[in-house]
Amino acid sequence: MQLSPRGLAVSELAIEVFRANGALLTAGDALARPAGLTSARWQVLGVIDHAPATVADIARAMGLRRQSVQQTADALAADGLAAFADNPRHRRAKLLEPTEAGHRALAEVERAHADWADALAASLDPSQIEAATAALRALTTALEPEGSR
């Protein structure tokens, strides 16, 4: 079966999103490595930086499955970058919060990220950045189940 022109356009967009995701993860790993982190660990620490959260809440915020976030959370805790704390709202769903070492690692990555983002932005057209962001938000909204809109 052949794709319609609109279907082909969406398919090409998806392929470019996958390619961009891979490139961003590679860049993120390179930025995070000096702080002893990976892209995944950096993302989780970024979510809990301002307030502790359950693994399920972190997964929802990141658009990921709980199980993959659980593995990352467990690794962060094992390395002393985050810790699980009692959750006053739920006996079994612990809250994940960064430790002082986690805050320091995150701050180191965020400094490197700021320089990287500024350098990358200088090579891109601001109107294209805004259009791409809007298009990706629309795509995400269209892909979300009806109940989560």
mmCIF file of N, CA and C in Angstrom:
data_model
loop_
_atom_site.group_PDB
_atom_site.id
_atom_site.type_symbol
_atom_site.label_atom_id
_atom_site.label_comp_id
_atom_site.label_asym_id
_atom_site.label_seq_id
_atom_site.Cartn_x
_atom_site.Cartn_y
_atom_site.Cartn_z
ATOM 1 N N MET A 1 0.835 -1.172 0.000
ATOM 2 C CA MET A 1 0.000 0.000 0.000
ATOM 3 C C MET A 1 0.891 1.251 0.000
ATOM 4 N N GLN A 2 0.538 2.204 -0.799
ATOM 5 C CA GLN A 2 1.312 3.433 -0.881
ATOM 6 C C GLN A 2 0.764 4.482 0.071
ATOM 7 N N LEU A 3 1.675 5.290 0.573
ATOM 8 C CA LEU A 3 1.272 6.403 1.435
ATOM 9 C C LEU A 3 0.755 7.559 0.597
ATOM 10 N N SER A 4 -0.215 8.257 1.136
ATOM 11 C CA SER A 4 -0.665 9.494 0.499
ATOM 12 C C SER A 4 0.446 10.527 0.674
ATOM 13 N N PRO A 5 0.419 11.617 -0.064
ATOM 14 C CA PRO A 5 1.443 12.654 0.132
ATOM 15 C C PRO A 5 1.503 13.147 1.585
ATOM 16 N N ARG A 6 0.354 13.315 2.211
ATOM 17 C CA ARG A 6 0.351 13.754 3.617
ATOM 18 C C ARG A 6 0.904 12.672 4.525
ATOM 19 N N GLY A 7 0.549 11.419 4.250
ATOM 20 C CA GLY A 7 1.075 10.303 5.029
ATOM 21 C C GLY A 7 2.584 10.173 4.871
ATOM 22 N N LEU A 8 3.061 10.378 3.649
ATOM 23 C CA LEU A 8 4.506 10.337 3.391
ATOM 24 C C LEU A 8 5.203 11.458 4.160
ATOM 25 N N ALA A 9 4.606 12.642 4.177
ATOM 26 C CA ALA A 9 5.190 13.773 4.909
ATOM 27 C C ALA A 9 5.305 13.455 6.402
ATOM 28 N N VAL A 10 4.269 12.840 6.980
ATOM 29 C CA VAL A 10 4.305 12.472 8.393
ATOM 30 C C VAL A 10 5.364 11.392 8.621
ATOM 31 N N SER A 11 5.452 10.439 7.718
ATOM 32 C CA SER A 11 6.453 9.383 7.836
ATOM 33 C C SER A 11 7.867 9.962 7.797
ATOM 34 N N GLU A 12 8.102 10.899 6.883
ATOM 35 C CA GLU A 12 9.420 11.541 6.800
ATOM 36 C C GLU A 12 9.713 12.353 8.059
ATOM 37 N N LEU A 13 8.686 13.008 8.600
ATOM 38 C CA LEU A 13 8.861 13.747 9.850
ATOM 39 C C LEU A 13 9.268 12.793 10.975
ATOM 40 N N ALA A 14 8.596 11.663 11.072
ATOM 41 C CA ALA A 14 8.914 10.687 12.118
ATOM 42 C C ALA A 14 10.359 10.212 11.995
ATOM 43 N N ILE A 15 10.794 9.929 10.783
ATOM 44 C CA ILE A 15 12.178 9.490 10.575
ATOM 45 C C ILE A 15 13.158 10.568 11.035
ATOM 46 N N GLU A 16 12.872 11.826 10.708
ATOM 47 C CA GLU A 16 13.758 12.920 11.131
ATOM 48 C C GLU A 16 13.746 13.102 12.650
ATOM 49 N N VAL A 17 12.587 12.894 13.281
ATOM 50 C CA VAL A 17 12.513 12.981 14.742
ATOM 51 C C VAL A 17 13.373 11.883 15.362
ATOM 52 N N PHE A 18 13.296 10.663 14.818
ATOM 53 C CA PHE A 18 14.126 9.570 15.335
ATOM 54 C C PHE A 18 15.611 9.890 15.170
ATOM 55 N N ARG A 19 15.973 10.423 14.011
ATOM 56 C CA ARG A 19 17.377 10.789 13.775
ATOM 57 C C ARG A 19 17.817 11.897 14.727
ATOM 58 N N ALA A 20 16.968 12.911 14.900
ATOM 59 C CA ALA A 20 17.295 14.015 15.814
ATOM 60 C C ALA A 20 17.407 13.503 17.243
ATOM 61 N N ASN A 21 16.509 12.613 17.640
ATOM 62 C CA ASN A 21 16.568 12.044 18.980
ATOM 63 C C ASN A 21 17.897 11.332 19.206
ATOM 64 N N GLY A 22 18.324 10.538 18.243
ATOM 65 C CA GLY A 22 19.602 9.847 18.367
ATOM 66 C C GLY A 22 20.761 10.825 18.485
ATOM 67 N N ALA A 23 20.738 11.860 17.663
ATOM 68 C CA ALA A 23 21.811 12.859 17.703
ATOM 69 C C ALA A 23 21.789 13.624 19.025
ATOM 70 N N LEU A 24 20.599 13.945 19.518
ATOM 71 C CA LEU A 24 20.498 14.649 20.794
ATOM 72 C C LEU A 24 20.962 13.775 21.958
ATOM 73 N N LEU A 25 20.636 12.497 21.928
ATOM 74 C CA LEU A 25 21.100 11.596 22.987
ATOM 75 C C LEU A 25 22.623 11.464 22.969
ATOM 76 N N THR A 26 23.195 11.380 21.770
ATOM 77 C CA THR A 26 24.656 11.310 21.660
ATOM 78 C C THR A 26 25.295 12.584 22.206
ATOM 79 N N ALA A 27 24.756 13.736 21.812
ATOM 80 C CA ALA A 27 25.275 15.012 22.313
ATOM 81 C C ALA A 27 25.066 15.110 23.824
ATOM 82 N N GLY A 28 23.903 14.696 24.291
ATOM 83 C CA GLY A 28 23.618 14.740 25.724
ATOM 84 C C GLY A 28 24.552 13.863 26.526
ATOM 85 N N ASP A 29 24.839 12.667 26.014
ATOM 86 C CA ASP A 29 25.780 11.784 26.702
ATOM 87 C C ASP A 29 27.164 12.422 26.783
ATOM 88 N N ALA A 30 27.582 13.078 25.695
ATOM 89 C CA ALA A 30 28.887 13.747 25.693
ATOM 90 C C ALA A 30 28.913 14.903 26.694
ATOM 91 N N LEU A 31 27.825 15.659 26.783
ATOM 92 C CA LEU A 31 27.745 16.766 27.745
ATOM 93 C C LEU A 31 27.718 16.250 29.185
ATOM 94 N N ALA A 32 27.017 15.144 29.402
ATOM 95 C CA ALA A 32 26.819 14.627 30.751
ATOM 96 C C ALA A 32 27.998 13.797 31.270
ATOM 97 N N ARG A 33 28.758 13.210 30.363
ATOM 98 C CA ARG A 33 29.838 12.295 30.753
ATOM 99 C C ARG A 33 30.819 12.900 31.762
ATOM 100 N N PRO A 34 31.299 14.140 31.569
ATOM 101 C CA PRO A 34 32.256 14.686 32.551
ATOM 102 C C PRO A 34 31.692 14.783 33.971
ATOM 103 N N ALA A 35 30.381 14.870 34.103
ATOM 104 C CA ALA A 35 29.747 14.933 35.425
ATOM 105 C C ALA A 35 29.393 13.545 35.941
ATOM 106 N N GLY A 36 29.766 12.505 35.202
ATOM 107 C CA GLY A 36 29.464 11.139 35.614
ATOM 108 C C GLY A 36 28.039 10.723 35.346
ATOM 109 N N LEU A 37 27.397 11.375 34.375
ATOM 110 C CA LEU A 37 26.008 11.074 34.057
ATOM 111 C C LEU A 37 25.861 10.587 32.624
ATOM 112 N N THR A 38 24.676 10.118 32.310
ATOM 113 C CA THR A 38 24.251 9.831 30.945
ATOM 114 C C THR A 38 23.094 10.775 30.639
ATOM 115 N N SER A 39 22.656 10.791 29.394
ATOM 116 C CA SER A 39 21.486 11.604 29.055
ATOM 117 C C SER A 39 20.280 11.221 29.903
ATOM 118 N N ALA A 40 20.063 9.931 30.079
ATOM 119 C CA ALA A 40 18.901 9.463 30.843
ATOM 120 C C ALA A 40 18.983 9.926 32.292
ATOM 121 N N ARG A 41 20.151 9.798 32.894
ATOM 122 C CA ARG A 41 20.303 10.217 34.292
ATOM 123 C C ARG A 41 20.154 11.739 34.413
ATOM 124 N N TRP A 42 20.695 12.458 33.448
ATOM 125 C CA TRP A 42 20.577 13.918 33.438
ATOM 126 C C TRP A 42 19.105 14.317 33.370
ATOM 127 N N GLN A 43 18.343 13.651 32.503
ATOM 128 C CA GLN A 43 16.928 13.985 32.354
ATOM 129 C C GLN A 43 16.154 13.730 33.643
ATOM 130 N N VAL A 44 16.407 12.604 34.284
ATOM 131 C CA VAL A 44 15.693 12.291 35.528
ATOM 132 C C VAL A 44 16.063 13.293 36.614
ATOM 133 N N LEU A 45 17.351 13.590 36.760
ATOM 134 C CA LEU A 45 17.765 14.584 37.754
ATOM 135 C C LEU A 45 17.127 15.945 37.465
ATOM 136 N N GLY A 46 16.997 16.277 36.186
ATOM 137 C CA GLY A 46 16.376 17.539 35.820
ATOM 138 C C GLY A 46 14.921 17.612 36.248
ATOM 139 N N VAL A 47 14.213 16.491 36.165
ATOM 140 C CA VAL A 47 12.805 16.469 36.569
ATOM 141 C C VAL A 47 12.668 16.649 38.081
ATOM 142 N N ILE A 48 13.558 16.019 38.853
ATOM 143 C CA ILE A 48 13.415 16.059 40.316
ATOM 144 C C ILE A 48 14.225 17.181 40.960
ATOM 145 N N ASP A 49 14.852 18.010 40.157
ATOM 146 C CA ASP A 49 15.702 19.070 40.697
ATOM 147 C C ASP A 49 14.937 20.043 41.585
ATOM 148 N N HIS A 50 13.710 20.370 41.229
ATOM 149 C CA HIS A 50 12.954 21.373 41.979
ATOM 150 C C HIS A 50 12.022 20.777 43.023
ATOM 151 N N ALA A 51 11.655 19.506 42.824
ATOM 152 C CA ALA A 51 10.759 18.860 43.788
ATOM 153 C C ALA A 51 10.852 17.353 43.621
ATOM 154 N N PRO A 52 10.867 16.621 44.727
ATOM 155 C CA PRO A 52 10.870 15.162 44.635
ATOM 156 C C PRO A 52 9.636 14.680 43.875
ATOM 157 N N ALA A 53 9.768 13.528 43.227
ATOM 158 C CA ALA A 53 8.646 12.969 42.461
ATOM 159 C C ALA A 53 8.714 11.452 42.496
ATOM 160 N N THR A 54 7.577 10.823 42.277
ATOM 161 C CA THR A 54 7.570 9.368 42.159
ATOM 162 C C THR A 54 8.104 8.980 40.783
ATOM 163 N N VAL A 55 8.520 7.750 40.660
ATOM 164 C CA VAL A 55 9.003 7.251 39.372
ATOM 165 C C VAL A 55 7.903 7.373 38.324
ATOM 166 N N ALA A 56 6.659 7.073 38.702
ATOM 167 C CA ALA A 56 5.548 7.181 37.750
ATOM 168 C C ALA A 56 5.369 8.625 37.288
ATOM 169 N N ASP A 57 5.484 9.574 38.218
ATOM 170 C CA ASP A 57 5.356 10.993 37.844
ATOM 171 C C ASP A 57 6.490 11.424 36.924
ATOM 172 N N ILE A 58 7.694 10.957 37.203
ATOM 173 C CA ILE A 58 8.850 11.278 36.353
ATOM 174 C C ILE A 58 8.626 10.713 34.955
ATOM 175 N N ALA A 59 8.172 9.472 34.884
ATOM 176 C CA ALA A 59 7.920 8.827 33.587
ATOM 177 C C ALA A 59 6.886 9.608 32.783
ATOM 178 N N ARG A 60 5.807 10.031 33.445
ATOM 179 C CA ARG A 60 4.783 10.824 32.756
ATOM 180 C C ARG A 60 5.367 12.137 32.244
ATOM 181 N N ALA A 61 6.162 12.805 33.065
ATOM 182 C CA ALA A 61 6.741 14.086 32.663
ATOM 183 C C ALA A 61 7.680 13.934 31.475
ATOM 184 N N MET A 62 8.348 12.790 31.385
ATOM 185 C CA MET A 62 9.314 12.559 30.322
ATOM 186 C C MET A 62 8.719 11.835 29.116
ATOM 187 N N GLY A 63 7.489 11.358 29.249
ATOM 188 C CA GLY A 63 6.872 10.611 28.158
ATOM 189 C C GLY A 63 7.483 9.240 27.966
ATOM 190 N N LEU A 64 7.916 8.627 29.071
ATOM 191 C CA LEU A 64 8.570 7.314 29.010
ATOM 192 C C LEU A 64 7.791 6.293 29.827
ATOM 193 N N ARG A 65 8.199 5.044 29.699
ATOM 194 C CA ARG A 65 7.596 3.975 30.491
ATOM 195 C C ARG A 65 8.196 3.985 31.894
ATOM 196 N N ARG A 66 7.360 3.675 32.858
ATOM 197 C CA ARG A 66 7.785 3.667 34.253
ATOM 198 C C ARG A 66 8.973 2.738 34.488
ATOM 199 N N GLN A 67 8.974 1.589 33.820
ATOM 200 C CA GLN A 67 10.030 0.602 34.049
ATOM 201 C C GLN A 67 11.415 1.134 33.667
ATOM 202 N N SER A 68 11.493 1.871 32.560
ATOM 203 C CA SER A 68 12.801 2.394 32.153
ATOM 204 C C SER A 68 13.264 3.488 33.101
ATOM 205 N N VAL A 69 12.329 4.310 33.579
ATOM 206 C CA VAL A 69 12.683 5.346 34.544
ATOM 207 C C VAL A 69 13.076 4.706 35.871
ATOM 208 N N GLN A 70 12.426 3.619 36.245
ATOM 209 C CA GLN A 70 12.764 2.920 37.483
ATOM 210 C C GLN A 70 14.215 2.449 37.449
ATOM 211 N N GLN A 71 14.655 1.910 36.318
ATOM 212 C CA GLN A 71 16.051 1.465 36.198
ATOM 213 C C GLN A 71 17.013 2.636 36.376
ATOM 214 N N THR A 72 16.698 3.757 35.753
ATOM 215 C CA THR A 72 17.550 4.937 35.871
ATOM 216 C C THR A 72 17.544 5.465 37.304
ATOM 217 N N ALA A 73 16.365 5.512 37.928
ATOM 218 C CA ALA A 73 16.253 5.978 39.312
ATOM 219 C C ALA A 73 17.055 5.084 40.251
ATOM 220 N N ASP A 74 16.961 3.772 40.052
ATOM 221 C CA ASP A 74 17.716 2.838 40.887
ATOM 222 C C ASP A 74 19.221 3.044 40.715
ATOM 223 N N ALA A 75 19.657 3.288 39.478
ATOM 224 C CA ALA A 75 21.082 3.520 39.217
ATOM 225 C C ALA A 75 21.552 4.823 39.858
ATOM 226 N N LEU A 76 20.728 5.869 39.766
ATOM 227 C CA LEU A 76 21.076 7.139 40.413
ATOM 228 C C LEU A 76 21.208 6.956 41.926
ATOM 229 N N ALA A 77 20.288 6.201 42.509
ATOM 230 C CA ALA A 77 20.341 5.951 43.950
ATOM 231 C C ALA A 77 21.571 5.117 44.313
ATOM 232 N N ALA A 78 21.859 4.106 43.519
ATOM 233 C CA ALA A 78 23.023 3.255 43.800
ATOM 234 C C ALA A 78 24.323 4.040 43.738
ATOM 235 N N ASP A 79 24.365 5.047 42.879
ATOM 236 C CA ASP A 79 25.573 5.865 42.739
ATOM 237 C C ASP A 79 25.586 7.074 43.667
ATOM 238 N N GLY A 80 24.580 7.211 44.523
ATOM 239 C CA GLY A 80 24.555 8.299 45.485
ATOM 240 C C GLY A 80 24.164 9.650 44.909
ATOM 241 N N LEU A 81 23.570 9.659 43.717
ATOM 242 C CA LEU A 81 23.169 10.912 43.082
ATOM 243 C C LEU A 81 21.713 11.266 43.362
ATOM 244 N N ALA A 82 20.962 10.298 43.848
ATOM 245 C CA ALA A 82 19.561 10.511 44.225
ATOM 246 C C ALA A 82 19.236 9.536 45.351
ATOM 247 N N ALA A 83 18.150 9.805 46.038
ATOM 248 C CA ALA A 83 17.733 8.934 47.131
ATOM 249 C C ALA A 83 16.214 8.833 47.124
ATOM 250 N N PHE A 84 15.728 7.687 47.576
ATOM 251 C CA PHE A 84 14.291 7.489 47.720
ATOM 252 C C PHE A 84 13.877 7.916 49.124
ATOM 253 N N ALA A 85 12.746 8.616 49.199
ATOM 254 C CA ALA A 85 12.218 9.089 50.484
ATOM 255 C C ALA A 85 10.764 8.671 50.602
ATOM 256 N N ASP A 86 10.300 8.592 51.846
ATOM 257 C CA ASP A 86 8.901 8.260 52.071
ATOM 258 C C ASP A 86 8.000 9.307 51.432
ATOM 259 N N ASN A 87 6.879 8.821 50.927
ATOM 260 C CA ASN A 87 5.894 9.674 50.275
ATOM 261 C C ASN A 87 4.688 9.776 51.199
ATOM 262 N N PRO A 88 4.404 10.959 51.718
ATOM 263 C CA PRO A 88 3.264 11.089 52.640
ATOM 264 C C PRO A 88 1.911 10.780 51.984
ATOM 265 N N ARG A 89 1.855 10.804 50.641
ATOM 266 C CA ARG A 89 0.589 10.549 49.940
ATOM 267 C C ARG A 89 0.393 9.090 49.537
ATOM 268 N N HIS A 90 1.480 8.314 49.597
ATOM 269 C CA HIS A 90 1.383 6.920 49.133
ATOM 270 C C HIS A 90 2.436 6.087 49.845
ATOM 271 N N ARG A 91 2.000 5.027 50.509
ATOM 272 C CA ARG A 91 2.930 4.205 51.283
ATOM 273 C C ARG A 91 3.999 3.546 50.433
ATOM 274 N N ARG A 92 3.613 3.027 49.268
ATOM 275 C CA ARG A 92 4.548 2.227 48.479
ATOM 276 C C ARG A 92 5.287 3.021 47.417
ATOM 277 N N ALA A 93 4.716 4.095 46.890
ATOM 278 C CA ALA A 93 5.359 4.871 45.818
ATOM 279 C C ALA A 93 6.290 5.908 46.443
ATOM 280 N N LYS A 94 7.557 5.552 46.545
ATOM 281 C CA LYS A 94 8.549 6.439 47.157
ATOM 282 C C LYS A 94 8.802 7.648 46.260
ATOM 283 N N LEU A 95 9.286 8.712 46.877
ATOM 284 C CA LEU A 95 9.686 9.911 46.151
ATOM 285 C C LEU A 95 11.182 9.839 45.867
ATOM 286 N N LEU A 96 11.575 10.242 44.679
ATOM 287 C CA LEU A 96 12.986 10.306 44.325
ATOM 288 C C LEU A 96 13.421 11.760 44.424
ATOM 289 N N GLU A 97 14.536 11.998 45.087
ATOM 290 C CA GLU A 97 15.058 13.346 45.215
ATOM 291 C C GLU A 97 16.572 13.329 45.023
ATOM 292 N N PRO A 98 17.118 14.397 44.465
ATOM 293 C CA PRO A 98 18.565 14.435 44.255
ATOM 294 C C PRO A 98 19.300 14.605 45.585
ATOM 295 N N THR A 99 20.471 14.016 45.667
ATOM 296 C CA THR A 99 21.352 14.246 46.797
ATOM 297 C C THR A 99 22.190 15.484 46.484
ATOM 298 N N GLU A 100 23.020 15.896 47.409
ATOM 299 C CA GLU A 100 23.927 17.020 47.134
ATOM 300 C C GLU A 100 24.826 16.697 45.954
ATOM 301 N N ALA A 101 25.315 15.456 45.889
ATOM 302 C CA ALA A 101 26.156 15.044 44.749
ATOM 303 C C ALA A 101 25.365 15.119 43.450
ATOM 304 N N GLY A 102 24.092 14.767 43.501
ATOM 305 C CA GLY A 102 23.234 14.856 42.321
ATOM 306 C C GLY A 102 23.027 16.292 41.887
ATOM 307 N N HIS A 103 22.816 17.174 42.850
ATOM 308 C CA HIS A 103 22.674 18.605 42.529
ATOM 309 C C HIS A 103 23.950 19.139 41.881
ATOM 310 N N ARG A 104 25.105 18.756 42.410
ATOM 311 C CA ARG A 104 26.385 19.225 41.848
ATOM 312 C C ARG A 104 26.581 18.710 40.424
ATOM 313 N N ALA A 105 26.290 17.424 40.202
ATOM 314 C CA ALA A 105 26.439 16.841 38.862
ATOM 315 C C ALA A 105 25.502 17.526 37.874
ATOM 316 N N LEU A 106 24.271 17.753 38.301
ATOM 317 C CA LEU A 106 23.297 18.416 37.431
ATOM 318 C C LEU A 106 23.742 19.836 37.098
ATOM 319 N N ALA A 107 24.236 20.559 38.069
ATOM 320 C CA ALA A 107 24.704 21.929 37.830
ATOM 321 C C ALA A 107 25.868 21.938 36.836
ATOM 322 N N GLU A 108 26.752 20.966 36.941
ATOM 323 C CA GLU A 108 27.879 20.873 36.013
ATOM 324 C C GLU A 108 27.386 20.645 34.580
ATOM 325 N N VAL A 109 26.447 19.742 34.420
ATOM 326 C CA VAL A 109 25.909 19.459 33.088
ATOM 327 C C VAL A 109 25.139 20.667 32.556
ATOM 328 N N GLU A 110 24.385 21.317 33.401
ATOM 329 C CA GLU A 110 23.607 22.472 32.946
ATOM 330 C C GLU A 110 24.505 23.611 32.472
ATOM 331 N N ARG A 111 25.671 23.795 33.101
ATOM 332 C CA ARG A 111 26.615 24.814 32.621
ATOM 333 C C ARG A 111 27.127 24.447 31.229
ATOM 334 N N ALA A 112 27.496 23.187 31.047
ATOM 335 C CA ALA A 112 27.978 22.728 29.732
ATOM 336 C C ALA A 112 26.857 22.826 28.692
ATOM 337 N N HIS A 113 25.650 22.480 29.100
ATOM 338 C CA HIS A 113 24.509 22.530 28.190
ATOM 339 C C HIS A 113 24.235 23.952 27.721
ATOM 340 N N ALA A 114 24.340 24.918 28.622
ATOM 341 C CA ALA A 114 24.076 26.316 28.259
ATOM 342 C C ALA A 114 25.034 26.766 27.158
ATOM 343 N N ASP A 115 26.309 26.451 27.307
ATOM 344 C CA ASP A 115 27.296 26.828 26.285
ATOM 345 C C ASP A 115 26.994 26.111 24.966
ATOM 346 N N TRP A 116 26.680 24.818 25.044
ATOM 347 C CA TRP A 116 26.391 24.012 23.858
ATOM 348 C C TRP A 116 25.154 24.551 23.135
ATOM 349 N N ALA A 117 24.092 24.829 23.895
ATOM 350 C CA ALA A 117 22.842 25.309 23.288
ATOM 351 C C ALA A 117 23.039 26.665 22.621
ATOM 352 N N ASP A 118 23.791 27.550 23.270
ATOM 353 C CA ASP A 118 24.053 28.858 22.667
ATOM 354 C C ASP A 118 24.848 28.719 21.370
ATOM 355 N N ALA A 119 25.848 27.842 21.360
ATOM 356 C CA ALA A 119 26.660 27.641 20.153
ATOM 357 C C ALA A 119 25.812 27.032 19.034
ATOM 358 N N LEU A 120 24.979 26.063 19.361
ATOM 359 C CA LEU A 120 24.121 25.442 18.360
ATOM 360 C C LEU A 120 23.094 26.446 17.828
ATOM 361 N N ALA A 121 22.501 27.214 18.724
ATOM 362 C CA ALA A 121 21.495 28.198 18.318
ATOM 363 C C ALA A 121 22.084 29.234 17.365
ATOM 364 N N ALA A 122 23.346 29.552 17.542
ATOM 365 C CA ALA A 122 23.982 30.549 16.666
ATOM 366 C C ALA A 122 24.061 30.067 15.225
ATOM 367 N N SER A 123 23.996 28.742 15.026
ATOM 368 C CA SER A 123 24.092 28.207 13.667
ATOM 369 C C SER A 123 22.728 27.912 13.042
ATOM 370 N N LEU A 124 21.654 28.217 13.772
ATOM 371 C CA LEU A 124 20.305 27.927 13.287
ATOM 372 C C LEU A 124 19.486 29.208 13.173
ATOM 373 N N ASP A 125 18.515 29.197 12.283
ATOM 374 C CA ASP A 125 17.608 30.324 12.095
ATOM 375 C C ASP A 125 16.564 30.307 13.219
ATOM 376 N N PRO A 126 16.453 31.403 13.993
ATOM 377 C CA PRO A 126 15.488 31.424 15.104
ATOM 378 C C PRO A 126 14.051 31.111 14.681
ATOM 379 N N SER A 127 13.638 31.547 13.511
ATOM 380 C CA SER A 127 12.266 31.264 13.083
ATOM 381 C C SER A 127 12.086 29.771 12.799
ATOM 382 N N GLN A 128 13.144 29.107 12.328
ATOM 383 C CA GLN A 128 13.046 27.661 12.110
ATOM 384 C C GLN A 128 12.985 26.909 13.437
ATOM 385 N N ILE A 129 13.712 27.394 14.424
ATOM 386 C CA ILE A 129 13.657 26.769 15.752
ATOM 387 C C ILE A 129 12.239 26.866 16.308
ATOM 388 N N GLU A 130 11.644 28.049 16.205
ATOM 389 C CA GLU A 130 10.282 28.248 16.707
ATOM 390 C C GLU A 130 9.274 27.394 15.936
ATOM 391 N N ALA A 131 9.426 27.319 14.621
ATOM 392 C CA ALA A 131 8.504 26.518 13.808
ATOM 393 C C ALA A 131 8.649 25.030 14.126
ATOM 394 N N ALA A 132 9.880 24.577 14.295
ATOM 395 C CA ALA A 132 10.115 23.165 14.620
ATOM 396 C C ALA A 132 9.523 22.831 15.984
ATOM 397 N N THR A 133 9.702 23.716 16.942
ATOM 398 C CA THR A 133 9.143 23.493 18.279
ATOM 399 C C THR A 133 7.622 23.405 18.215
ATOM 400 N N ALA A 134 7.001 24.312 17.494
ATOM 401 C CA ALA A 134 5.545 24.291 17.354
ATOM 402 C C ALA A 134 5.078 23.013 16.659
ATOM 403 N N ALA A 135 5.788 22.607 15.620
ATOM 404 C CA ALA A 135 5.412 21.393 14.893
ATOM 405 C C ALA A 135 5.540 20.160 15.781
ATOM 406 N N LEU A 136 6.595 20.088 16.575
ATOM 407 C CA LEU A 136 6.771 18.933 17.455
ATOM 408 C C LEU A 136 5.725 18.913 18.565
ATOM 409 N N ARG A 137 5.362 20.081 19.073
ATOM 410 C CA ARG A 137 4.288 20.125 20.077
ATOM 411 C C ARG A 137 2.974 19.637 19.479
ATOM 412 N N ALA A 138 2.675 20.054 18.261
ATOM 413 C CA ALA A 138 1.439 19.616 17.591
ATOM 414 C C ALA A 138 1.473 18.111 17.349
ATOM 415 N N LEU A 139 2.618 17.599 16.928
ATOM 416 C CA LEU A 139 2.759 16.163 16.699
ATOM 417 C C LEU A 139 2.542 15.393 17.996
ATOM 418 N N THR A 140 3.159 15.849 19.075
ATOM 419 C CA THR A 140 2.999 15.185 20.369
ATOM 420 C C THR A 140 1.544 15.186 20.803
ATOM 421 N N THR A 141 0.872 16.313 20.668
ATOM 422 C CA THR A 141 -0.538 16.418 21.044
ATOM 423 C C THR A 141 -1.381 15.445 20.212
ATOM 424 N N ALA A 142 -1.091 15.368 18.912
ATOM 425 C CA ALA A 142 -1.854 14.470 18.038
ATOM 426 C C ALA A 142 -1.629 13.003 18.384
ATOM 427 N N LEU A 143 -0.452 12.687 18.897
ATOM 428 C CA LEU A 143 -0.122 11.292 19.237
ATOM 429 C C LEU A 143 -0.604 10.864 20.620
ATOM 430 N N GLU A 144 -0.873 11.834 21.479
ATOM 431 C CA GLU A 144 -1.298 11.498 22.846
ATOM 432 C C GLU A 144 -2.698 10.899 22.821
ATOM 433 N N PRO A 145 -2.915 9.928 23.721
ATOM 434 C CA PRO A 145 -4.270 9.375 23.819
ATOM 435 C C PRO A 145 -5.258 10.473 24.199
ATOM 436 N N GLU A 146 -6.495 10.331 23.772
ATOM 437 C CA GLU A 146 -7.540 11.330 24.027
ATOM 438 C C GLU A 146 -7.635 11.701 25.503
ATOM 439 N N GLY A 147 -7.499 10.729 26.388
ATOM 440 C CA GLY A 147 -7.680 10.990 27.807
ATOM 441 C C GLY A 147 -6.595 11.855 28.419
ATOM 442 N N SER A 148 -5.447 11.985 27.763
ATOM 443 C CA SER A 148 -4.367 12.751 28.385
ATOM 444 C C SER A 148 -4.293 14.170 27.842
ATOM 445 N N ARG A 149 -5.190 14.549 26.963
ATOM 446 C CA ARG A 149 -5.181 15.912 26.396
ATOM 447 C C ARG A 149 -5.875 16.886 27.298
#
